[in-house]
Amino acid sequence: MKKRVLLIIAGLFLLTSFPVTGASAKVTQPPSQKEEIIYHIFQRSFFDSDGDGHGDLNGIRQKLDYLQQLGVTAVLLTPLYESVYYHNYFATDFYKIDPRYGTMQDYLRLIKELHRRGMKFYMDMETQYVASDHIWFRDSYKNPQSKYSDYIIYTDKTNAKPLQIVAGISDFKGYDGVTRKLVMVNLDNKEVQAYNLQLFKFWMDPNHDGKFDDGVDGFRLDHMMDNLDNLNRLPHLFTTFWNPLLGKLRKINPKIKIVAEQANWASFGLDYLKDIKIDRVFAFRLAFAIRNFNKAELVKVADSTLIQAPKGKQQVVFIENHDMPRFSDAVKGDPGKLRVGCALNLLIGGIPSIYYGQELGMQGSRQNFGITDANDIPDRQAFEWYKSDTGRGMAYWYKNGPWWQHNNNDVPNDGISLQEEQNNTQSLWIFYRMMIRLRKNNPVLISGAYKNLINNNDHVFSFLRYDGDKKVLVAVDLSGDKQDVVIDVQDIKNSRSLYGVKSVISQNNLAVSLPAYGIAVWAVN
């Protein structure tokens, strides 16, 4: 959230025929417990099931065949709760589903169907703030006698001056042109702490039967900080708020997974993994390093990201999300770079996360429309299902401003759509399926440790994934030119090509020639 407010930042065997629409097809084999590939959806833009222009829960459920065809095993949604903002951060009611997404019954049907298929569901939560439409603020503003008076942090005795949040924000304009206040919740308040416990418990087990088949498999905690917004008003939240809350949630469901978005994107998040009851953090530094195509930076950051994490804790590895310019924009749509991004996203380690449309090479980059949440609409646009960019389910909810008139990235017949890519053996979408299949067929790429391998070429990044005697070696050409490279592979005698070109091993060296932006993967022993 911090960045959101501050920036406001080929295998023919894969062509097996699967239906892309509907949810009635035969269910594929459920994933193993260790196997996880997250599909991160900005749901308002994914698939519109009822024709109102807004992506919704039934739309996601209708497209689960597509997600399993792609090969993902878990879904992460941006917030579902009721909010006056299109992205649903800054709630007006944490217990209510945004009606544009559907009903609680629609939500439960989606969760049940995901679980029936062996898939997991993660919910995005940010309870540190509310919008001025929330009852806590409406009732307590200029009313010190309100029962919610201490639920919101005010800086005066008359409750007329709520504390400004990150970057001094107090009034924030939505893309609809309406300006509302954003206020900080007093997480030190005992009633607020009790409310959060009941709220998280509810989404873990809505029918309270203790079975969790209707609840989330984990939470993404947005903008998580120990000293919220560095204002010294809530300075020790890891100790006073988060650890007690998460400890109680784990007693209820020991299998629950907690994923923290560290507010400082320059951080590796290791303090979250060591000091609090967090299972995973997001590998922001690695995402930025992948975008830069700089070997020295990538080696350094990958080591810190993947080796230093405590045992049993994990990094979520990604190359784009709802707060960042699309990867395709970052690499100017270069097909070779798009494939390198895909390979590193899926093969380097951690838990991979794919942002909806990333697998198509969808484009979009943050614009400047002023101090408004509209700035990120271009990288949250409708999933491109069709060649013509028109048809049933297109979620064009944002047809009301310059982000549509001047920054619409959905161009008909541009080669970027599921319809255009699903039967094109050279497409990015086919390549994503190939890399996912490669990962699943070689479990060491799922759970194996990471090790950088030294080589003699400043443009080639090489690494080993290993687990006991199971080893896979990956080499990636980060340049647009052919590169000859010799990789130091002590204790490795043989290689078998899994993808890309063959190699020659002699005297503890593996020699190979990689084409421009080439990717090669070998099973080695």
Short mmCIF file of C-alpha atoms in Angstrom, two decimals:
data_model
loop_
_atom_site.label_atom_id
_atom_site.label_comp_id
_atom_site.label_asym_id
_atom_site.label_seq_id
_atom_site.Cartn_x
_atom_site.Cartn_y
_atom_site.Cartn_z
CA MET A 1 0.00 0.00 0.00
CA LYS A 2 2.82 2.44 0.75
CA LYS A 3 3.99 2.43 -2.85
CA ARG A 4 0.40 2.60 -4.04
CA VAL A 5 -0.22 5.82 -2.12
CA LEU A 6 3.22 7.35 -2.59
CA LEU A 7 3.28 6.75 -6.31
CA ILE A 8 -0.44 6.95 -6.91
CA ILE A 9 4.92 2.49 -8.32
CA ALA A 10 8.47 -24.84 -27.31
CA GLY A 11 6.75 -27.87 -26.85
CA LEU A 12 3.97 -29.17 -29.01
CA PHE A 13 3.10 -31.61 -26.22
CA LEU A 14 1.67 -28.67 -24.36
CA LEU A 15 -1.03 -28.12 -26.94
CA THR A 16 -3.31 -30.73 -25.39
CA SER A 17 -6.86 -29.47 -25.74
CA PHE A 18 -8.42 -28.11 -22.57
CA PRO A 19 -11.62 -26.03 -22.37
CA VAL A 20 -10.97 -22.43 -21.39
CA THR A 21 -14.46 -21.47 -20.21
CA GLY A 22 -16.86 -22.95 -17.74
CA ALA A 23 -16.20 -24.94 -14.58
CA SER A 24 -17.68 -28.29 -15.48
CA ALA A 25 -14.69 -30.01 -17.06
CA LYS A 26 -12.89 -32.91 -15.47
CA VAL A 27 -10.76 -31.77 -12.57
CA THR A 28 -7.02 -32.15 -13.06
CA GLN A 29 -4.83 -33.94 -10.54
CA PRO A 30 -4.68 -31.89 -7.32
CA PRO A 31 -1.25 -30.40 -6.61
CA SER A 32 1.05 -31.91 -4.04
CA GLN A 33 1.38 -30.16 -0.70
CA LYS A 34 4.82 -28.80 -1.61
CA GLU A 35 3.81 -27.62 -5.05
CA GLU A 36 2.48 -24.09 -5.23
CA ILE A 37 2.22 -21.51 -7.98
CA ILE A 38 0.13 -18.48 -7.05
CA TYR A 39 -2.02 -16.62 -9.56
CA HIS A 40 -2.47 -13.03 -8.36
CA ILE A 41 -5.74 -11.53 -9.63
CA PHE A 42 -6.99 -7.97 -9.61
CA GLN A 43 -10.49 -9.38 -9.68
CA ARG A 44 -12.36 -6.30 -10.91
CA SER A 45 -10.46 -6.72 -14.18
CA PHE A 46 -10.46 -10.49 -14.67
CA PHE A 47 -13.79 -11.84 -15.96
CA ASP A 48 -17.26 -10.30 -15.78
CA SER A 49 -19.92 -12.99 -15.42
CA ASP A 50 -23.02 -10.78 -15.32
CA GLY A 51 -22.38 -8.09 -17.93
CA ASP A 52 -22.00 -5.08 -15.61
CA GLY A 53 -18.40 -4.44 -16.69
CA HIS A 54 -16.87 -5.48 -13.36
CA GLY A 55 -14.93 -8.69 -12.90
CA ASP A 56 -16.47 -10.80 -10.16
CA LEU A 57 -16.29 -13.94 -8.06
CA ASN A 58 -18.48 -16.01 -10.37
CA GLY A 59 -16.24 -14.94 -13.23
CA ILE A 60 -13.20 -16.33 -11.45
CA ARG A 61 -15.04 -19.55 -10.68
CA GLN A 62 -16.02 -19.90 -14.35
CA LYS A 63 -12.35 -19.55 -15.32
CA LEU A 64 -10.84 -22.12 -12.96
CA ASP A 65 -10.43 -24.50 -15.87
CA TYR A 66 -8.24 -21.86 -17.47
CA LEU A 67 -6.12 -21.47 -14.34
CA GLN A 68 -5.59 -25.21 -14.12
CA GLN A 69 -4.82 -25.36 -17.83
CA LEU A 70 -2.11 -22.78 -17.24
CA GLY A 71 -0.84 -24.84 -14.32
CA VAL A 72 -1.27 -22.58 -11.29
CA THR A 73 -2.33 -24.09 -7.97
CA ALA A 74 -3.41 -21.13 -5.81
CA VAL A 75 -5.29 -17.85 -6.18
CA LEU A 76 -4.50 -14.55 -4.47
CA LEU A 77 -7.13 -11.83 -4.79
CA THR A 78 -6.83 -8.17 -3.96
CA PRO A 79 -9.28 -7.16 -1.17
CA LEU A 80 -12.87 -8.34 -1.51
CA TYR A 81 -14.38 -6.35 1.31
CA GLU A 82 -16.66 -3.39 0.76
CA SER A 83 -14.88 -0.12 -0.02
CA VAL A 84 -15.61 3.15 -1.78
CA TYR A 85 -12.37 2.75 -3.73
CA TYR A 86 -12.19 0.60 -6.88
CA HIS A 87 -9.21 -1.42 -5.57
CA ASN A 88 -11.03 -2.14 -2.27
CA TYR A 89 -8.21 -1.04 -0.01
CA PHE A 90 -9.48 1.34 2.73
CA ALA A 91 -12.59 -0.53 3.78
CA THR A 92 -16.04 0.70 4.68
CA ASP A 93 -17.01 -2.74 6.02
CA PHE A 94 -14.50 -5.58 6.48
CA TYR A 95 -17.21 -8.25 6.75
CA LYS A 96 -19.11 -7.44 3.56
CA ILE A 97 -18.21 -8.58 0.06
CA ASP A 98 -18.17 -5.71 -2.44
CA PRO A 99 -21.57 -6.21 -4.17
CA ARG A 100 -19.97 -5.68 -7.60
CA TYR A 101 -18.03 -8.90 -6.93
CA GLY A 102 -21.08 -10.84 -5.83
CA THR A 103 -22.55 -12.21 -2.64
CA MET A 104 -21.23 -14.23 0.27
CA GLN A 105 -22.83 -17.26 -1.37
CA ASP A 106 -20.82 -16.57 -4.54
CA TYR A 107 -17.67 -16.30 -2.44
CA LEU A 108 -18.32 -19.58 -0.65
CA ARG A 109 -19.02 -21.36 -3.94
CA LEU A 110 -15.68 -20.12 -5.27
CA ILE A 111 -13.77 -21.27 -2.18
CA LYS A 112 -15.45 -24.67 -2.17
CA GLU A 113 -14.69 -25.17 -5.86
CA LEU A 114 -11.07 -24.16 -5.44
CA HIS A 115 -10.67 -26.63 -2.60
CA ARG A 116 -12.47 -29.36 -4.54
CA ARG A 117 -9.84 -28.94 -7.23
CA GLY A 118 -6.99 -29.09 -4.73
CA MET A 119 -6.26 -25.37 -5.13
CA LYS A 120 -5.61 -22.80 -2.41
CA PHE A 121 -7.02 -19.35 -1.76
CA TYR A 122 -5.28 -16.31 -0.28
CA MET A 123 -7.08 -13.18 0.85
CA ASP A 124 -5.54 -9.71 0.89
CA MET A 125 -6.15 -7.83 4.15
CA GLU A 126 -5.30 -4.32 5.29
CA THR A 127 -7.02 -3.39 8.55
CA GLN A 128 -4.63 -0.60 9.55
CA TYR A 129 -6.73 2.06 7.78
CA VAL A 130 -10.34 2.78 6.90
CA ALA A 131 -12.02 5.29 4.61
CA SER A 132 -14.14 8.09 6.02
CA ASP A 133 -17.29 6.16 5.04
CA HIS A 134 -16.54 3.51 7.67
CA ILE A 135 -18.79 3.60 10.76
CA TRP A 136 -15.78 3.94 13.07
CA PHE A 137 -14.90 7.28 11.52
CA ARG A 138 -18.42 8.50 10.70
CA ASP A 139 -19.56 8.02 14.26
CA SER A 140 -16.44 9.32 16.00
CA TYR A 141 -15.53 12.31 13.81
CA LYS A 142 -16.02 15.47 15.90
CA ASN A 143 -17.78 13.27 18.46
CA PRO A 144 -15.46 12.39 21.38
CA GLN A 145 -18.38 10.65 23.11
CA SER A 146 -18.66 8.01 20.37
CA LYS A 147 -18.05 4.41 21.41
CA TYR A 148 -15.61 4.35 18.48
CA SER A 149 -13.74 7.46 19.62
CA ASP A 150 -10.54 5.53 20.39
CA TYR A 151 -10.81 3.27 17.33
CA ILE A 152 -9.41 6.07 15.13
CA ILE A 153 -6.25 8.01 15.90
CA TYR A 154 -7.02 11.71 16.34
CA THR A 155 -4.52 14.43 17.17
CA ASP A 156 -6.90 16.68 19.07
CA LYS A 157 -9.44 16.31 21.89
CA THR A 158 -12.43 17.19 19.72
CA ASN A 159 -11.81 14.39 17.18
CA ALA A 160 -11.67 16.96 14.39
CA LYS A 161 -8.12 16.14 13.26
CA PRO A 162 -7.43 12.52 12.36
CA LEU A 163 -3.76 11.61 12.11
CA GLN A 164 -2.41 11.86 8.57
CA ILE A 165 -1.18 8.54 7.21
CA VAL A 166 1.83 7.72 5.03
CA ALA A 167 3.30 10.70 3.12
CA GLY A 168 0.97 13.08 4.94
CA ILE A 169 -2.13 11.80 3.17
CA SER A 170 -5.46 12.76 4.73
CA ASP A 171 -7.74 13.41 1.77
CA PHE A 172 -7.56 11.08 -1.20
CA LYS A 173 -9.46 11.30 -4.50
CA GLY A 174 -10.83 8.16 -6.08
CA TYR A 175 -10.94 7.55 -9.82
CA ASP A 176 -14.63 8.45 -9.60
CA GLY A 177 -13.63 12.02 -8.76
CA VAL A 178 -14.86 11.87 -5.16
CA THR A 179 -12.42 12.84 -2.39
CA ARG A 180 -12.65 11.09 0.97
CA LYS A 181 -10.53 10.97 4.09
CA LEU A 182 -8.19 8.08 4.84
CA VAL A 183 -7.63 7.51 8.55
CA MET A 184 -5.40 5.33 10.69
CA VAL A 185 -6.96 2.71 12.95
CA ASN A 186 -5.73 2.56 16.54
CA LEU A 187 -4.29 -0.94 16.63
CA ASP A 188 -3.36 -0.44 20.30
CA ASN A 189 -7.04 -0.32 21.23
CA LYS A 190 -8.15 -3.58 22.89
CA GLU A 191 -11.56 -3.53 21.20
CA VAL A 192 -9.88 -3.08 17.80
CA GLN A 193 -7.57 -6.00 18.56
CA ALA A 194 -10.52 -8.16 19.53
CA TYR A 195 -12.34 -7.08 16.37
CA ASN A 196 -9.37 -8.13 14.21
CA LEU A 197 -9.21 -11.54 15.84
CA GLN A 198 -12.89 -12.17 15.15
CA LEU A 199 -12.57 -10.79 11.62
CA PHE A 200 -9.64 -13.01 10.63
CA LYS A 201 -11.31 -16.00 12.32
CA PHE A 202 -14.44 -15.39 10.27
CA TRP A 203 -12.62 -15.48 6.93
CA MET A 204 -10.77 -18.62 8.04
CA ASP A 205 -13.99 -20.45 8.87
CA PRO A 206 -17.17 -18.56 7.84
CA ASN A 207 -19.59 -21.25 9.07
CA HIS A 208 -17.65 -21.83 12.32
CA ASP A 209 -17.62 -25.61 11.97
CA GLY A 210 -13.86 -25.96 12.43
CA LYS A 211 -13.31 -27.67 9.08
CA PHE A 212 -11.88 -24.68 7.13
CA ASP A 213 -13.12 -26.03 3.78
CA ASP A 214 -15.08 -22.80 3.31
CA GLY A 215 -12.26 -20.51 4.48
CA VAL A 216 -9.02 -19.00 3.30
CA ASP A 217 -5.77 -20.95 3.19
CA GLY A 218 -3.82 -17.84 4.05
CA PHE A 219 -3.70 -14.07 4.26
CA ARG A 220 -1.62 -11.48 2.47
CA LEU A 221 -1.01 -8.66 4.95
CA ASP A 222 -0.73 -5.43 3.00
CA HIS A 223 1.73 -2.69 4.05
CA MET A 224 2.80 -4.48 7.20
CA MET A 225 4.99 -2.38 9.51
CA ASP A 226 6.28 -2.48 13.06
CA ASN A 227 6.16 1.34 13.36
CA LEU A 228 3.15 2.17 11.20
CA ASP A 229 4.08 4.80 8.60
CA ASN A 230 7.12 5.64 10.76
CA LEU A 231 5.00 8.12 12.71
CA ASN A 232 5.90 6.72 16.18
CA ARG A 233 2.20 6.61 17.05
CA LEU A 234 1.99 2.82 16.77
CA PRO A 235 5.69 2.00 17.22
CA HIS A 236 5.81 -1.67 18.29
CA LEU A 237 3.09 -3.44 16.32
CA PHE A 238 5.03 -6.66 15.78
CA THR A 239 4.99 -7.17 19.56
CA THR A 240 1.72 -5.54 20.55
CA PHE A 241 -0.53 -6.42 17.62
CA TRP A 242 0.75 -8.82 14.97
CA ASN A 243 2.43 -11.56 17.01
CA PRO A 244 -0.49 -11.95 19.45
CA LEU A 245 -3.03 -11.95 16.60
CA LEU A 246 -1.15 -14.40 14.39
CA GLY A 247 -0.36 -16.69 17.31
CA LYS A 248 -4.07 -16.99 18.11
CA LEU A 249 -4.94 -17.64 14.46
CA ARG A 250 -2.38 -20.47 14.28
CA LYS A 251 -3.90 -22.12 17.33
CA ILE A 252 -7.21 -22.16 15.49
CA ASN A 253 -5.75 -23.43 12.19
CA PRO A 254 -2.07 -24.48 12.33
CA LYS A 255 -2.00 -24.80 8.53
CA ILE A 256 -2.82 -21.15 7.86
CA LYS A 257 -0.16 -19.35 5.80
CA ILE A 258 0.69 -15.72 6.52
CA VAL A 259 2.33 -13.66 3.77
CA ALA A 260 3.59 -10.17 4.62
CA GLU A 261 4.06 -7.34 2.18
CA GLN A 262 6.97 -5.50 3.73
CA ALA A 263 6.25 -1.77 3.49
CA ASN A 264 9.86 -1.04 2.57
CA TRP A 265 10.28 -2.61 -0.86
CA ALA A 266 14.06 -2.19 -0.60
CA SER A 267 14.05 -4.68 2.28
CA PHE A 268 14.65 -8.41 1.90
CA GLY A 269 12.03 -8.90 4.62
CA LEU A 270 14.26 -11.13 6.72
CA ASP A 271 13.23 -9.36 9.94
CA TYR A 272 9.62 -10.36 9.21
CA LEU A 273 10.66 -13.99 8.81
CA LYS A 274 12.83 -14.03 11.93
CA ASP A 275 11.00 -11.82 14.41
CA ILE A 276 7.30 -12.45 13.84
CA LYS A 277 4.98 -15.32 12.99
CA ILE A 278 5.21 -14.80 9.23
CA ASP A 279 5.63 -17.66 6.75
CA ARG A 280 6.50 -15.68 3.63
CA VAL A 281 7.48 -12.26 2.37
CA PHE A 282 7.61 -10.86 -1.14
CA ALA A 283 10.94 -10.88 -2.97
CA PHE A 284 10.80 -7.25 -4.12
CA ARG A 285 14.55 -6.84 -4.49
CA LEU A 286 14.70 -9.93 -6.68
CA ALA A 287 11.81 -8.66 -8.83
CA PHE A 288 13.68 -5.41 -9.47
CA ALA A 289 16.95 -7.25 -10.17
CA ILE A 290 15.27 -9.48 -12.76
CA ARG A 291 13.92 -6.38 -14.51
CA ASN A 292 17.39 -4.84 -14.71
CA PHE A 293 19.06 -7.76 -16.57
CA ASN A 294 22.31 -7.07 -14.72
CA LYS A 295 24.17 -10.24 -13.79
CA ALA A 296 26.17 -8.85 -10.86
CA GLU A 297 23.05 -7.40 -9.25
CA LEU A 298 21.03 -10.55 -9.89
CA VAL A 299 23.69 -12.83 -8.34
CA LYS A 300 23.96 -10.65 -5.23
CA VAL A 301 20.23 -10.22 -4.70
CA ALA A 302 19.35 -13.87 -5.43
CA ASP A 303 21.88 -15.01 -2.82
CA SER A 304 20.43 -12.69 -0.17
CA THR A 305 16.84 -13.52 -1.09
CA LEU A 306 16.99 -17.28 -1.41
CA ILE A 307 19.81 -18.38 0.89
CA GLN A 308 19.36 -16.22 3.98
CA ALA A 309 15.69 -17.01 4.61
CA PRO A 310 15.27 -19.04 7.83
CA LYS A 311 14.46 -22.73 7.51
CA GLY A 312 10.77 -23.30 6.87
CA LYS A 313 10.23 -19.71 5.69
CA GLN A 314 9.87 -18.69 2.06
CA GLN A 315 10.09 -15.80 -0.37
CA VAL A 316 7.28 -15.22 -2.86
CA VAL A 317 9.08 -14.70 -6.17
CA PHE A 318 7.36 -12.49 -8.74
CA ILE A 319 8.14 -10.07 -11.56
CA GLU A 320 4.99 -7.93 -11.48
CA ASN A 321 2.02 -7.15 -9.25
CA HIS A 322 -0.88 -4.71 -8.93
CA ASP A 323 1.35 -1.85 -7.70
CA MET A 324 4.06 -2.08 -10.38
CA PRO A 325 4.32 -1.37 -14.10
CA ARG A 326 3.81 -4.52 -16.10
CA PHE A 327 6.99 -6.51 -16.79
CA SER A 328 6.26 -6.21 -20.51
CA ASP A 329 6.42 -2.43 -20.19
CA ALA A 330 9.68 -2.65 -18.27
CA VAL A 331 11.30 -4.66 -21.10
CA LYS A 332 9.49 -2.81 -23.91
CA GLY A 333 7.73 -5.98 -25.01
CA ASP A 334 10.95 -7.73 -26.03
CA PRO A 335 9.99 -11.42 -26.58
CA GLY A 336 13.37 -12.70 -25.41
CA LYS A 337 13.30 -10.69 -22.20
CA LEU A 338 9.72 -11.79 -21.55
CA ARG A 339 10.83 -15.41 -21.69
CA VAL A 340 13.81 -14.76 -19.41
CA GLY A 341 11.45 -13.13 -16.89
CA CYS A 342 9.16 -16.14 -17.05
CA ALA A 343 12.01 -18.64 -16.58
CA LEU A 344 13.50 -16.83 -13.59
CA ASN A 345 10.08 -16.29 -12.04
CA LEU A 346 9.36 -20.01 -12.14
CA LEU A 347 12.74 -21.75 -11.83
CA ILE A 348 14.93 -19.74 -9.47
CA GLY A 349 13.25 -20.80 -6.22
CA GLY A 350 10.76 -19.67 -3.59
CA ILE A 351 7.01 -19.67 -4.21
CA PRO A 352 6.27 -18.30 -7.70
CA SER A 353 3.49 -15.75 -8.17
CA ILE A 354 2.10 -14.79 -11.58
CA TYR A 355 0.06 -11.60 -11.93
CA TYR A 356 -3.03 -12.09 -14.11
CA GLY A 357 -2.22 -11.43 -17.78
CA GLN A 358 1.53 -11.64 -17.17
CA GLU A 359 1.46 -14.94 -19.02
CA LEU A 360 0.14 -13.10 -22.09
CA GLY A 361 2.64 -10.24 -21.95
CA MET A 362 -0.08 -7.74 -21.10
CA GLN A 363 1.12 -4.17 -21.02
CA GLY A 364 0.44 -1.24 -18.70
CA SER A 365 2.38 1.30 -16.71
CA ARG A 366 1.49 3.79 -14.04
CA GLN A 367 0.48 7.23 -15.28
CA ASN A 368 0.15 10.62 -13.58
CA PHE A 369 -3.41 11.83 -13.32
CA GLY A 370 -2.70 13.79 -10.13
CA ILE A 371 -3.12 12.65 -6.51
CA THR A 372 -5.65 9.94 -7.24
CA ASP A 373 -5.93 6.17 -7.19
CA ALA A 374 -6.53 6.29 -10.96
CA ASN A 375 -2.79 6.37 -11.58
CA ASP A 376 -2.48 2.59 -11.39
CA ILE A 377 -5.46 1.76 -13.59
CA PRO A 378 -3.24 1.22 -16.68
CA ASP A 379 -1.48 -1.72 -14.98
CA ARG A 380 -4.78 -3.12 -13.66
CA GLN A 381 -6.69 -3.32 -16.92
CA ALA A 382 -8.99 -6.02 -18.25
CA PHE A 383 -7.59 -9.49 -18.90
CA GLU A 384 -7.39 -9.88 -22.67
CA TRP A 385 -9.45 -12.94 -23.49
CA TYR A 386 -10.14 -12.19 -27.15
CA LYS A 387 -8.28 -11.24 -30.32
CA SER A 388 -10.70 -8.37 -30.89
CA ASP A 389 -10.61 -7.32 -27.21
CA THR A 390 -14.39 -7.47 -27.24
CA GLY A 391 -16.65 -10.23 -26.10
CA ARG A 392 -18.39 -11.82 -23.15
CA GLY A 393 -16.62 -11.27 -19.86
CA MET A 394 -14.38 -8.33 -20.77
CA ALA A 395 -14.11 -6.29 -17.56
CA TYR A 396 -13.97 -2.72 -18.85
CA TRP A 397 -15.12 -1.07 -15.62
CA TYR A 398 -12.80 1.94 -16.17
CA LYS A 399 -14.43 3.46 -19.27
CA ASN A 400 -14.82 6.90 -17.72
CA GLY A 401 -11.62 8.88 -18.04
CA PRO A 402 -8.22 9.44 -19.68
CA TRP A 403 -7.01 6.04 -18.46
CA TRP A 404 -9.42 4.63 -21.05
CA GLN A 405 -9.24 7.30 -23.73
CA HIS A 406 -5.46 7.68 -23.81
CA ASN A 407 -3.96 4.80 -21.82
CA ASN A 408 -5.97 1.78 -22.89
CA ASN A 409 -3.50 -1.01 -23.66
CA ASP A 410 -6.05 -3.43 -25.08
CA VAL A 411 -5.32 -3.19 -28.81
CA PRO A 412 -7.18 -5.58 -31.13
CA ASN A 413 -5.11 -8.02 -33.19
CA ASP A 414 -1.82 -7.13 -31.48
CA GLY A 415 -0.91 -10.72 -30.65
CA ILE A 416 -1.57 -10.18 -26.94
CA SER A 417 -4.65 -12.16 -25.98
CA LEU A 418 -5.46 -15.67 -24.89
CA GLN A 419 -7.31 -16.32 -28.14
CA GLU A 420 -4.25 -15.35 -30.19
CA GLU A 421 -1.68 -17.13 -28.03
CA GLN A 422 -3.19 -20.41 -26.90
CA ASN A 423 -2.59 -22.20 -30.22
CA ASN A 424 0.57 -20.37 -31.24
CA THR A 425 3.56 -22.56 -30.39
CA GLN A 426 5.84 -19.49 -30.30
CA SER A 427 3.67 -17.48 -27.92
CA LEU A 428 4.57 -16.35 -24.42
CA TRP A 429 1.53 -18.17 -23.04
CA ILE A 430 2.77 -21.49 -24.41
CA PHE A 431 6.20 -20.75 -22.94
CA TYR A 432 4.66 -20.17 -19.49
CA ARG A 433 2.90 -23.51 -19.70
CA MET A 434 6.16 -25.13 -20.76
CA MET A 435 8.13 -23.69 -17.83
CA ILE A 436 5.38 -24.63 -15.38
CA ARG A 437 5.33 -28.18 -16.78
CA LEU A 438 9.13 -28.34 -16.55
CA ARG A 439 8.95 -27.25 -12.92
CA LYS A 440 6.29 -29.79 -12.04
CA ASN A 441 8.10 -32.64 -13.77
CA ASN A 442 11.28 -31.90 -11.82
CA PRO A 443 10.39 -31.56 -8.12
CA VAL A 444 13.86 -30.25 -7.26
CA LEU A 445 12.73 -27.04 -9.01
CA ILE A 446 9.87 -26.86 -6.52
CA SER A 447 11.57 -27.55 -3.21
CA GLY A 448 15.29 -27.69 -3.93
CA ALA A 449 17.81 -25.23 -2.50
CA TYR A 450 19.41 -22.50 -4.61
CA LYS A 451 23.12 -22.01 -5.35
CA ASN A 452 24.79 -19.56 -7.73
CA LEU A 453 27.25 -21.19 -10.12
CA ILE A 454 30.31 -19.23 -11.17
CA ASN A 455 30.94 -18.84 -14.89
CA ASN A 456 33.26 -16.84 -17.15
CA ASN A 457 30.69 -14.62 -18.89
CA ASP A 458 29.34 -11.35 -17.50
CA HIS A 459 26.11 -11.76 -19.46
CA VAL A 460 25.18 -15.30 -18.36
CA PHE A 461 23.47 -16.04 -15.06
CA SER A 462 23.78 -19.66 -13.95
CA PHE A 463 22.50 -21.44 -10.87
CA LEU A 464 21.85 -24.87 -9.40
CA ARG A 465 18.68 -26.16 -7.75
CA TYR A 466 19.51 -29.20 -5.61
CA ASP A 467 18.07 -31.60 -3.06
CA GLY A 468 20.42 -34.43 -2.13
CA ASP A 469 21.49 -36.14 -5.34
CA LYS A 470 18.70 -34.46 -7.36
CA LYS A 471 20.15 -31.50 -9.25
CA VAL A 472 19.01 -29.18 -12.02
CA LEU A 473 21.27 -26.56 -13.58
CA VAL A 474 19.85 -23.44 -15.25
CA ALA A 475 21.74 -20.98 -17.44
CA VAL A 476 20.22 -17.77 -18.79
CA ASP A 477 21.67 -15.35 -21.33
CA LEU A 478 20.74 -11.87 -20.09
CA SER A 479 21.86 -10.21 -23.32
CA GLY A 480 20.48 -9.81 -26.81
CA ASP A 481 23.53 -11.53 -28.33
CA LYS A 482 24.76 -15.11 -28.55
CA GLN A 483 27.02 -15.95 -25.61
CA ASP A 484 29.61 -18.71 -25.14
CA VAL A 485 30.04 -19.63 -21.49
CA VAL A 486 31.96 -22.06 -19.32
CA ILE A 487 30.33 -22.86 -15.98
CA ASP A 488 32.22 -24.22 -12.97
CA VAL A 489 30.46 -27.52 -12.14
CA GLN A 490 32.71 -29.35 -9.67
CA ASP A 491 31.31 -32.75 -8.62
CA ILE A 492 29.04 -32.80 -11.68
CA LYS A 493 29.98 -35.29 -14.40
CA ASN A 494 26.92 -35.63 -16.64
CA SER A 495 24.12 -33.46 -18.01
CA ARG A 496 20.84 -34.26 -19.70
CA SER A 497 19.00 -31.49 -21.50
CA LEU A 498 15.54 -30.69 -20.16
CA TYR A 499 15.09 -27.51 -22.18
CA GLY A 500 17.23 -25.59 -24.66
CA VAL A 501 20.64 -26.48 -26.02
CA LYS A 502 22.88 -29.39 -25.06
CA SER A 503 26.10 -28.90 -23.15
CA VAL A 504 29.53 -30.53 -22.85
CA ILE A 505 31.10 -31.31 -19.45
CA SER A 506 34.86 -31.72 -19.21
CA GLN A 507 37.26 -31.30 -16.27
CA ASN A 508 34.70 -29.73 -13.91
CA ASN A 509 33.50 -27.29 -16.57
CA LEU A 510 30.23 -27.20 -18.48
CA ALA A 511 30.59 -25.46 -21.84
CA VAL A 512 27.62 -24.20 -23.85
CA SER A 513 26.64 -21.60 -26.44
CA LEU A 514 23.41 -19.77 -25.62
CA PRO A 515 21.39 -17.83 -28.20
CA ALA A 516 20.28 -14.27 -27.46
CA TYR A 517 18.16 -14.32 -24.28
CA GLY A 518 18.56 -18.08 -24.38
CA ILE A 519 17.49 -20.34 -21.52
CA ALA A 520 18.92 -23.80 -20.97
CA VAL A 521 17.99 -26.32 -18.28
CA TRP A 522 19.79 -29.61 -17.57
CA ALA A 523 19.37 -32.45 -15.12
CA VAL A 524 22.89 -33.06 -13.82
CA ASN A 525 24.68 -35.60 -11.64
#
